[in-house]
XYZ file of C-alpha atoms in Angstrom:
287
model
C -50.798 194.631 -10.773
C -47.145 194.718 -12.815
C -46.225 192.779 -16.429
C -43.299 192.684 -17.888
C -43.615 190.417 -21.564
C -40.304 189.962 -23.183
C -40.687 188.668 -27.276
C -37.890 186.957 -29.804
C -38.566 186.642 -33.266
C -42.192 188.904 -32.298
C -44.026 189.825 -35.868
C -43.990 193.508 -36.103
C -47.419 193.796 -36.017
C -48.359 191.558 -32.357
C -44.961 194.172 -31.068
C -47.451 197.059 -32.629
C -50.794 195.946 -31.177
C -49.093 195.269 -27.140
C -48.526 199.180 -27.281
C -52.106 199.053 -26.683
C -52.029 197.952 -23.469
C -47.870 198.516 -22.582
C -44.955 200.319 -22.944
C -42.099 199.195 -25.426
C -38.994 199.858 -23.272
C -36.717 197.657 -25.668
C -36.848 195.967 -28.016
C -39.370 193.485 -27.928
C -39.435 194.525 -23.815
C -42.762 195.250 -22.401
C -43.812 196.578 -19.560
C -46.975 197.740 -17.727
C -50.241 197.369 -14.931
C -52.977 195.076 -15.835
C -55.186 193.407 -14.477
C -55.174 189.656 -14.373
C -59.047 189.274 -16.846
C -56.948 192.318 -19.403
C -52.886 189.992 -18.467
C -54.860 186.531 -19.580
C -56.629 187.925 -22.163
C -53.217 189.639 -23.945
C -51.001 186.427 -23.148
C -53.472 184.690 -25.720
C -52.889 187.178 -27.878
C -49.268 186.595 -28.072
C -49.301 182.768 -27.935
C -51.837 182.991 -30.990
C -50.392 185.222 -32.717
C -46.200 185.181 -31.835
C -45.812 182.059 -34.865
C -42.375 180.652 -34.400
C -41.529 183.393 -31.454
C -41.194 182.703 -28.257
C -42.626 184.527 -25.183
C -42.197 184.762 -21.594
C -44.059 187.111 -19.391
C -43.487 187.859 -15.119
C -46.435 189.278 -12.932
C -46.809 190.519 -9.191
C -49.818 188.228 -7.365
C -49.966 187.458 -4.023
C -48.628 184.377 -2.936
C -45.181 183.281 -1.281
C -43.040 184.076 -3.822
C -45.005 187.702 -4.548
C -44.636 186.200 -8.610
C -45.953 184.354 -11.204
C -44.463 184.011 -14.949
C -46.235 181.816 -18.218
C -43.432 180.936 -21.176
C -44.103 180.042 -24.362
C -42.127 178.219 -27.622
C -39.487 178.030 -25.527
C -36.435 175.843 -24.337
C -36.776 176.995 -21.350
C -39.115 175.519 -18.764
C -41.398 175.997 -15.503
C -40.588 173.557 -12.378
C -41.783 173.277 -9.143
C -39.033 173.155 -6.904
C -40.490 172.510 -3.461
C -43.710 174.568 -3.873
C -41.166 177.021 -5.530
C -41.999 178.201 -9.085
C -38.505 178.450 -11.288
C -37.654 177.828 -14.416
C -34.683 175.864 -16.292
C -32.630 175.494 -19.021
C -33.346 172.077 -21.224
C -30.240 171.643 -22.147
C -30.864 168.021 -24.623
C -33.527 170.462 -26.327
C -30.913 173.586 -26.332
C -28.470 170.841 -27.930
C -30.048 168.844 -30.397
C -31.836 172.511 -31.421
C -28.265 174.008 -32.643
C -27.926 170.554 -34.714
C -31.095 171.038 -36.527
C -32.847 172.763 -39.175
C -35.542 175.930 -38.946
C -37.674 173.342 -40.627
C -37.156 170.345 -38.311
C -36.935 173.248 -35.179
C -40.330 174.225 -36.473
C -41.722 171.463 -37.188
C -41.005 170.886 -33.154
C -42.200 173.904 -32.639
C -46.328 173.462 -33.489
C -45.789 169.132 -32.180
C -45.699 171.521 -28.715
C -47.989 172.835 -29.182
C -50.495 170.005 -30.628
C -49.221 168.355 -27.671
C -50.486 171.029 -25.170
C -53.610 171.855 -26.475
C -54.664 167.850 -26.556
C -57.751 166.526 -24.348
C -56.011 164.940 -21.763
C -57.138 160.993 -21.533
C -57.568 160.787 -17.804
C -61.483 159.518 -16.198
C -60.450 160.406 -12.426
C -60.368 164.582 -11.882
C -62.347 167.046 -10.111
C -64.269 170.024 -11.689
C -63.570 173.602 -9.769
C -64.768 177.054 -9.870
C -65.359 180.021 -7.884
C -67.311 183.340 -7.754
C -65.891 186.088 -6.460
C -66.527 189.448 -5.432
C -64.244 191.184 -8.875
C -61.680 190.479 -11.252
C -59.083 191.895 -9.508
C -56.512 190.116 -6.968
C -58.001 192.301 -4.465
C -61.565 190.881 -4.431
C -62.201 187.512 -2.833
C -64.340 184.466 -2.916
C -67.883 184.221 -1.924
C -68.300 180.294 -3.863
C -66.448 177.835 -4.403
C -67.820 174.171 -6.098
C -66.593 171.229 -7.180
C -67.478 167.951 -8.604
C -65.716 164.878 -9.224
C -65.592 162.889 -11.419
C -64.802 159.227 -11.796
C -64.661 156.715 -14.447
C -65.593 160.099 -16.517
C -69.398 160.016 -14.775
C -70.158 162.774 -11.819
C -69.556 160.614 -8.689
C -69.725 164.230 -5.878
C -70.189 167.170 -4.963
C -69.141 170.076 -3.255
C -70.562 173.692 -2.996
C -70.023 176.476 0.265
C -70.787 179.961 0.496
C -67.843 182.130 1.653
C -68.429 184.676 4.750
C -66.589 188.159 3.241
C -66.076 191.811 5.103
C -67.150 193.424 2.237
C -70.078 194.058 0.550
C -70.763 192.965 -3.484
C -70.993 195.452 -5.559
C -74.553 195.278 -7.088
C -73.673 193.769 -10.329
C -71.833 190.935 -8.781
C -74.836 190.392 -7.046
C -77.186 190.807 -10.066
C -74.375 188.026 -12.116
C -75.189 185.644 -9.846
C -77.878 186.327 -7.552
C -75.886 186.085 -4.594
C -76.840 188.487 -2.059
C -74.785 189.607 1.191
C -77.041 188.079 3.566
C -77.332 184.504 2.061
C -72.894 185.009 3.244
C -74.328 186.249 6.879
C -77.125 183.336 6.949
C -75.509 180.845 4.865
C -71.757 181.179 4.540
C -68.545 179.845 6.625
C -65.245 181.277 7.333
C -63.011 181.058 4.378
C -60.373 178.815 6.180
C -63.323 176.127 6.799
C -64.500 176.057 3.871
C -60.478 176.474 2.121
C -60.504 172.722 4.377
C -63.460 171.057 3.520
C -62.221 171.590 -0.420
C -58.326 170.956 -0.832
C -59.868 167.450 1.349
C -62.218 167.085 -1.315
C -60.014 167.247 -4.280
C -57.601 165.014 -2.666
C -54.184 165.193 -5.915
C -56.728 164.344 -8.368
C -56.371 166.698 -10.870
C -58.306 169.744 -11.395
C -60.085 170.771 -14.514
C -61.268 174.867 -15.041
C -62.310 177.198 -17.807
C -59.406 179.757 -17.359
C -58.552 177.649 -14.388
C -55.129 180.442 -14.084
C -58.144 182.656 -12.765
C -59.652 180.604 -9.992
C -56.305 179.448 -8.860
C -54.986 182.913 -8.904
C -57.734 183.450 -5.539
C -57.471 180.729 -3.982
C -53.407 180.375 -4.299
C -53.859 183.492 -2.611
C -56.052 182.569 0.337
C -54.197 179.248 1.323
C -51.273 181.603 1.505
C -53.242 183.975 3.892
C -54.691 181.376 6.200
C -51.879 178.503 6.861
C -52.548 176.075 3.908
C -49.712 174.925 2.027
C -50.009 175.432 -1.939
C -52.148 173.767 -4.306
C -50.088 171.226 -6.166
C -52.543 169.269 -7.947
C -51.975 169.172 -11.766
C -54.327 171.469 -13.684
C -56.566 171.598 -17.104
C -57.974 174.963 -18.309
C -60.949 173.290 -21.037
C -60.349 177.321 -22.493
C -56.670 176.219 -24.047
C -58.020 172.845 -25.265
C -60.919 174.210 -26.974
C -59.116 176.614 -28.717
C -57.617 174.017 -30.345
C -59.668 171.996 -31.196
C -63.481 174.166 -31.575
C -63.612 176.166 -34.343
C -65.630 178.962 -32.376
C -67.633 182.093 -33.746
C -68.888 183.249 -30.218
C -65.504 183.211 -28.473
C -64.336 180.624 -25.921
C -66.366 181.755 -22.490
C -67.866 179.112 -20.533
C -71.080 180.064 -22.643
C -70.055 180.672 -25.753
C -68.377 177.048 -25.957
C -71.461 175.654 -23.919
C -73.532 177.159 -28.093
C -70.974 175.879 -29.850
C -70.821 172.576 -28.669
C -74.333 172.216 -28.533
C -74.698 171.932 -25.033
C -77.878 173.464 -23.089
C -77.891 174.666 -19.710
C -80.204 176.812 -17.602
C -78.342 178.602 -14.432
C -74.906 180.315 -14.586
C -72.369 182.077 -12.904
C -73.275 179.902 -9.811
C -70.018 178.374 -8.323
C -71.434 174.315 -8.596
C -73.689 174.771 -11.583
C -70.213 176.230 -14.066
C -68.519 173.187 -12.737
C -70.885 171.018 -14.053
C -71.567 172.885 -17.806
C -67.471 172.709 -17.569
C -67.574 169.066 -17.112
C -69.898 168.418 -19.997
C -67.208 170.831 -22.056
C -64.524 168.722 -21.266
C -65.865 165.443 -21.514
C -67.380 166.346 -25.789
C -63.335 167.431 -25.593
C -62.125 164.773 -25.124
C -63.808 162.589 -27.820
C -63.194 165.376 -30.067
């Protein structure tokens, strides 16, 4: 997918790193074609190393709007206008910055980062996870799982396999244990699955590990099957963990569980990964 990244006040080393994946067509402006996994990894690297600089990223997705974006360390802010993602400038912040010293501005930026990565004090939410035929936007959802949490305790669960008109790659079958026969015998149409899933989630906040990946697929399917865009507030346990856990193993779901001392038996099935994400989130909330 096409990706455009713009950086301001960017360390030279970070510009050099980005040149491994993208072409710098002007100072601080990078363009390239990245899959979703690499795109998210590059963005995480930018946010981690840009220090007091600012960054924005625009990329194409299969949605009604045909694009999405990320903004970091800026007085421009994303807003949802009746399901359409826009950006607007916070004039109060901008004018105030003109009157502040660099030290004050730096302090505000650090405070924003701390706030963005702090565990949220919520007790009622829904954990979500999906399994897909691959990591690209053209791949398909083959399983959806969700757990409803009330008063920080598991209240109900949802899980379904989804019929798919493409063959599941061998590596995905080995990873998940889901076969083409399973989908044929136990799967339901994606439209039915979405209807049940959305009813289960209601208006609860959604929690997921690297939830942008899940929402990218769910958004595309909602658009293609005539459902409204999912507007529930979203919380990413991967993002929170980076501000709370000094992990030597990375911030994948399995690595983070190991770092936090959480024992698990199964992975790469939607409901099992929901259970693991729930345990991680509850631990992060207490840190």
